[in-house]
Coordinates of C-alpha atoms and ligand atoms in Angstrom, one line a residue:
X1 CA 0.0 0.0 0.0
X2 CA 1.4 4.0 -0.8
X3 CA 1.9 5.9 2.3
X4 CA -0.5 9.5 0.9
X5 CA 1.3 12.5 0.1
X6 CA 1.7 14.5 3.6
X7 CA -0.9 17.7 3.6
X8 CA 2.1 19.1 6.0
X9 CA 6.0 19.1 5.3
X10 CA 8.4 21.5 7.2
X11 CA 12.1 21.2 5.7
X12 CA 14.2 22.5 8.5
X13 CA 12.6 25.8 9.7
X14 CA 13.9 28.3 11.5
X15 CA 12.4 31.3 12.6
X16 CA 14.2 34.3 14.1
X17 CA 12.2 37.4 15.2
X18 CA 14.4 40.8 14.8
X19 CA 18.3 40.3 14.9
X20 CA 20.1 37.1 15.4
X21 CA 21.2 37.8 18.9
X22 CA 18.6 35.9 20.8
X23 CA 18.2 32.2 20.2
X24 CA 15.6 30.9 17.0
X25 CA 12.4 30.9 18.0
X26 CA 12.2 27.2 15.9
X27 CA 15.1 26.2 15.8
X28 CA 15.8 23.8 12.1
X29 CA 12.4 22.4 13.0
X30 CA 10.9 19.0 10.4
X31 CA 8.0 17.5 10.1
X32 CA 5.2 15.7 8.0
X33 CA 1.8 15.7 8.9
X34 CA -1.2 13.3 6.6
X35 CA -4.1 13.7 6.2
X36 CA -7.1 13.2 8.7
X37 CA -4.1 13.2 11.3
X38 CA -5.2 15.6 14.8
X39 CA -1.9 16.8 15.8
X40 CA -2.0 18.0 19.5
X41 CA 1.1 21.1 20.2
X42 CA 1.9 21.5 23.4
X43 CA 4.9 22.8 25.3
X44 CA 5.7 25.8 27.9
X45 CA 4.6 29.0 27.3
X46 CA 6.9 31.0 24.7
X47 CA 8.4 27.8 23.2
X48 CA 6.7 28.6 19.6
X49 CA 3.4 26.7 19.3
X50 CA 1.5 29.5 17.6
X51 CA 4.5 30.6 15.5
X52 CA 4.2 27.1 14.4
X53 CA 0.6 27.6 13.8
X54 CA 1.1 31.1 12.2
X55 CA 3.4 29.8 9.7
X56 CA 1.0 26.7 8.6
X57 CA -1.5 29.7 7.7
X58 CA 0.6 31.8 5.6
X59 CA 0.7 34.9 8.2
X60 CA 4.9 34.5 8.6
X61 CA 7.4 33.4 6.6
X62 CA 10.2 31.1 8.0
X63 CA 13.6 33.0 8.3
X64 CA 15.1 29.7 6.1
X65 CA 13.7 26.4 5.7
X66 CA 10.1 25.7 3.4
X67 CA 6.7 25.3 4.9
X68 CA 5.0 23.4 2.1
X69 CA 1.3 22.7 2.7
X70 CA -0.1 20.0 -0.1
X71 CA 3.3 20.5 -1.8
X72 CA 3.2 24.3 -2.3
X73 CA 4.4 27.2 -0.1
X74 CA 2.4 28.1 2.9
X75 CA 2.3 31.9 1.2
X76 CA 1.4 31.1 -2.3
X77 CA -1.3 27.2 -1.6
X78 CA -4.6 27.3 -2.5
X79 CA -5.3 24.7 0.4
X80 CA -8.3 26.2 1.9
X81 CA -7.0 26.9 5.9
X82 CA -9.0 27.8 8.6
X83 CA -7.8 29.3 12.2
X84 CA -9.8 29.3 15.3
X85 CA -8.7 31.5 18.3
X86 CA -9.3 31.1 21.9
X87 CA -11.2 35.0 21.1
X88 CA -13.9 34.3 19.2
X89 CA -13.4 37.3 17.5
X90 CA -17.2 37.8 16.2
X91 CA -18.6 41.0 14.7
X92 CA -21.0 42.5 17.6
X93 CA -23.1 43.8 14.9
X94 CA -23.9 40.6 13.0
X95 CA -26.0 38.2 13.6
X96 CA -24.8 34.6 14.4
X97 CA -25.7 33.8 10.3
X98 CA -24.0 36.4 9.1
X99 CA -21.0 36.0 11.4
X100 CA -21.0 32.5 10.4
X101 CA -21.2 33.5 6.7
X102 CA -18.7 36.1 7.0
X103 CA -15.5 34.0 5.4
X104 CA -18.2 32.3 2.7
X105 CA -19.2 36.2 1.4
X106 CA -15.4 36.6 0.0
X107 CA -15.6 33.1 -1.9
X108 CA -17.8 34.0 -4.9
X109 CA -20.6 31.2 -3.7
X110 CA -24.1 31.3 -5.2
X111 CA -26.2 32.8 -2.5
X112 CA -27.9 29.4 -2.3
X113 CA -25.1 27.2 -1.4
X114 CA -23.8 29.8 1.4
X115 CA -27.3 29.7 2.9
X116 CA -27.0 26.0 2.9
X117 CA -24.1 25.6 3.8
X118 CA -24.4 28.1 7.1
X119 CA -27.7 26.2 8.0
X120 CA -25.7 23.0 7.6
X121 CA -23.0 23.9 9.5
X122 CA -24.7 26.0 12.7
X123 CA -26.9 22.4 13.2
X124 CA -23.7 20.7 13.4
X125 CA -22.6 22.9 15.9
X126 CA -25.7 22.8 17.7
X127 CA -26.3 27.0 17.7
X128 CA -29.1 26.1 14.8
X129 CA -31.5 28.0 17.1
X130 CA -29.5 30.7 18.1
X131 CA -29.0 32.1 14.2
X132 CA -30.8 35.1 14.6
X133 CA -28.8 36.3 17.9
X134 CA -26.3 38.9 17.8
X135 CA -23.0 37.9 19.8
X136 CA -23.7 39.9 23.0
X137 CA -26.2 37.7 23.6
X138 CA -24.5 34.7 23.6
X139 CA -22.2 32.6 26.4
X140 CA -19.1 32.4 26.0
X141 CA -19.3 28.6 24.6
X142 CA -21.9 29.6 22.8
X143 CA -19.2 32.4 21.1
X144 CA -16.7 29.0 20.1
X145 CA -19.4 27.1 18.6
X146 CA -20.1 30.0 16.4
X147 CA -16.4 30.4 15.8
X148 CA -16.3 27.0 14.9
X149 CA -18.7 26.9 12.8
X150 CA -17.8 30.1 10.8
X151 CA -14.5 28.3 10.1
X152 CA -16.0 25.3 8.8
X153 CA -18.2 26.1 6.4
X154 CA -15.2 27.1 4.6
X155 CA -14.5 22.7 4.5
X156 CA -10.7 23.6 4.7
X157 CA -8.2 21.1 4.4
X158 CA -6.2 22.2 7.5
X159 CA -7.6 23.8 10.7
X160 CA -5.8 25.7 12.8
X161 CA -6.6 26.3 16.8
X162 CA -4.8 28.2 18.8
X163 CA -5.5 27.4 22.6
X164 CA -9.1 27.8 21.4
X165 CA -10.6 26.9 24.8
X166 CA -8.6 27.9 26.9
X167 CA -11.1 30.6 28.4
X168 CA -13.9 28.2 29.3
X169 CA -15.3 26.4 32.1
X170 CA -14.2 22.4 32.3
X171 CA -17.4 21.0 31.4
X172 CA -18.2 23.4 28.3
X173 CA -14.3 22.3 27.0
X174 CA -15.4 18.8 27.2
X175 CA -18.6 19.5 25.3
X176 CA -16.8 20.8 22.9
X177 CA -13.9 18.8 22.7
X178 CA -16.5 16.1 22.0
X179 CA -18.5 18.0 19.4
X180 CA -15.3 19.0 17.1
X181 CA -14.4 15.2 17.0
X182 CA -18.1 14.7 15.7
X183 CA -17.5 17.6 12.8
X184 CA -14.4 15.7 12.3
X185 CA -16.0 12.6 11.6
X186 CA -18.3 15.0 8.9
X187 CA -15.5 17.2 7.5
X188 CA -12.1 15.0 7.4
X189 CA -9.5 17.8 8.3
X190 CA -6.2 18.0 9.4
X191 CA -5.9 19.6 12.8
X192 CA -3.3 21.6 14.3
X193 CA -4.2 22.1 18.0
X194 CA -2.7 24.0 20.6
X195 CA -3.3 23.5 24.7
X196 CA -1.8 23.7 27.5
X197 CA -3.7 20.8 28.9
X198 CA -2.3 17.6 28.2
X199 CA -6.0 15.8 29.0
X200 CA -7.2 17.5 25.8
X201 CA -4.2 16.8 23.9
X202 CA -5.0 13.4 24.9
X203 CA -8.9 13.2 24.0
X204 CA -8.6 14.4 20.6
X205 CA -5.3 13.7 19.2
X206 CA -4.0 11.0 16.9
X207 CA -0.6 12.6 18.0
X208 CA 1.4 15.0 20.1
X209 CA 3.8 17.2 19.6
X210 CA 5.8 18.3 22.7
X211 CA 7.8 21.6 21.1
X212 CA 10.9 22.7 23.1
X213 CA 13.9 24.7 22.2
X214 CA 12.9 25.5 19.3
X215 CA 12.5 21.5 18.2
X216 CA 10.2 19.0 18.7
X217 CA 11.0 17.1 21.9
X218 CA 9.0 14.3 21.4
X219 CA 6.3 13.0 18.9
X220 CA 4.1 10.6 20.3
X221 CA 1.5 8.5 19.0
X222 CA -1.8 8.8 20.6
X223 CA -3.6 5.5 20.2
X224 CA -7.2 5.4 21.9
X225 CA -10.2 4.3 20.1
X226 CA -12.3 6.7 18.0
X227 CA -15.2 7.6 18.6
X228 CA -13.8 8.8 22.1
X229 CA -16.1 10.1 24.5
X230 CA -16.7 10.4 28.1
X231 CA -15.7 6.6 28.7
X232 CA -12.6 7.6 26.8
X233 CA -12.0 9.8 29.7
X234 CA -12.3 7.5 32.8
X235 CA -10.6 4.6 30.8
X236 CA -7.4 3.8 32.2
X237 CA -5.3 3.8 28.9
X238 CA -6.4 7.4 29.0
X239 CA -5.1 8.4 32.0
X240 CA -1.8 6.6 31.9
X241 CA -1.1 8.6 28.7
X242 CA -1.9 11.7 30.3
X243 CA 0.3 10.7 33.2
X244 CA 3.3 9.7 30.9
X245 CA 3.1 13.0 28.5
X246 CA 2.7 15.1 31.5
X247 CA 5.9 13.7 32.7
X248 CA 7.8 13.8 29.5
X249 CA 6.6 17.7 29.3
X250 CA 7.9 18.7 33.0
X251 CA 11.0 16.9 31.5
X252 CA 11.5 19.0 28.7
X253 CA 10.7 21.9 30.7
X254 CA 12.9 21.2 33.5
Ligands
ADP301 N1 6.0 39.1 16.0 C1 6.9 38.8 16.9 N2 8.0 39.6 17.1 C2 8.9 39.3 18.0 N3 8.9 38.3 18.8 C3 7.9 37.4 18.6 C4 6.8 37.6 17.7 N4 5.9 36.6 17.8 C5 6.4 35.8 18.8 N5 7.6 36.3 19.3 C6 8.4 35.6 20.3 O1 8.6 34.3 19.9 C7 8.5 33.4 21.0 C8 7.5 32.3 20.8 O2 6.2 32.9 20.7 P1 4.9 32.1 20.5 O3 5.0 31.3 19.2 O4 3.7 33.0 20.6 O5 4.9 31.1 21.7 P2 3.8 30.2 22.4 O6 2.6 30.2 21.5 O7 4.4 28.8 22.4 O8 3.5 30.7 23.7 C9 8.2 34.3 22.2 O9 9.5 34.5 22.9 C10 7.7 35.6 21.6 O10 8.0 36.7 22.4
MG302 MG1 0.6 30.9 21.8

């Protein structure tokens, strides 16, 4: 059987903000990522997860080195990319539609198919019934599912997500932890996803990254069953690899 063409493939990049006086922020960094892969990031604060991110979506160039996504350069792909922040950054003066819709408006869609789409999408996040709200009158988990969705309906090939919920309460993070491996199971992207909790690296990766110095420190397989959910959580498998990668983290960091 052929192994697919990686999505992902950084050829030793290094990335140095200002003048070459403090050390890389990565540091001759390589990796492939394939398709349908959920790559957890984690690593201390500062260490370059969303630098890693950034440069996946285009937004910064590596100081030498290639960031290829499907074979091109991150700057010049036509991969379709999507980044989700732990802000969910929504227009106050738009309704939940139209913030949703926002990203679809600057993609030359028939009307139709962006209506469609938006409806589709929004029941999948389970906000179908908040559509004609305007953000201030949302929760704040409310706000990520709208995020969410407003990335999605772009389908994108690689999604990005930056500590994305970082800001909420435990159980709403578990909701949604839950609910973006159901999309996944819909929309078959590849993840990028930084946290700084391990148990969610755990729960919805297919592999972890732990970034330090510049480098990856370790990449680790992530084997549980899919479709995880909250069994996944109190299985013992779980927590013994939340217990190992928490110790090969304080490791790095130590
Ligand atoms: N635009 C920038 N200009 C200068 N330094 C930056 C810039 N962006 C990030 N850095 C520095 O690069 C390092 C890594 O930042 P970042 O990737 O945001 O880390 P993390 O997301 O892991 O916390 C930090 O020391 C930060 O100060
Ligand atoms: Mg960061």
């Amino acid at each position: 059987m052929s192994v697919p063409p990686p999505i992902v493939e950084l050829q030793s990049v290094t990335k140095h903000f200002g003048d070459n006086t403090r050390p890389p922020v990565l540091d001759g960094l390589s990796l492939q990522a394939h398709p349908g892969e959920f790559i957890g990031v984690i690593g201390l604060s500062g260490c370059g997860k969303s630098t890693l991110l950034r440069l996946l979506a285009g937004l910064t160039a590596p100081t030498s080195g290639r960031v290829l996504i499907e074979d091109h350069p991150a700057d010049t792909t036509s991969a379709e990319r999507a980044f989700i922040f732990q802000d969910a950054t929504l227009l106050p003066w738009l309704t939940v539609r139209r913030n949703a819709e926002l990203l679809l408006r600057f993609r030359r869609l028939p009307a139709a198919v962006r209506r469609e789409r938006v409806a589709q999408l929004l029941a999948l996040a389970r906000i179908g019934h908040l559509a004609d709200r305007y953000p201030r009158q949302l929760s704040g988990g409310e706000k990520m599912r709208v995020s969410i969705a407003r990335a999605l309906v772009l389908e994108p090939s690689l999604l990005l997500l930056d500590e994305p919920f970082a800001a909420l309460d435990e159980l709403t993070r578990e909701h949604l932890n839950e609910e973006l491996l159901a999309l996944r199971e819909r929309q078959r992207w590849t993840a990028f996803f930084v946290t700084h909790s391990v148990a969610e690296a755990v729960f919805l990766s297919t592999r972890i990254l732990i970034l330090s110095a510049g480098r990856i420190a370790h990449d680790l397989p992530v084997d549980l069953p899919f479709p995880r959910t909250n069994a996944t959580r109190e299985h013992p498998a779980f927590h013994q690899r939340v217990v190992e990668i928490s110790r090969l983290l304080r490791d790095t960091a130590a």
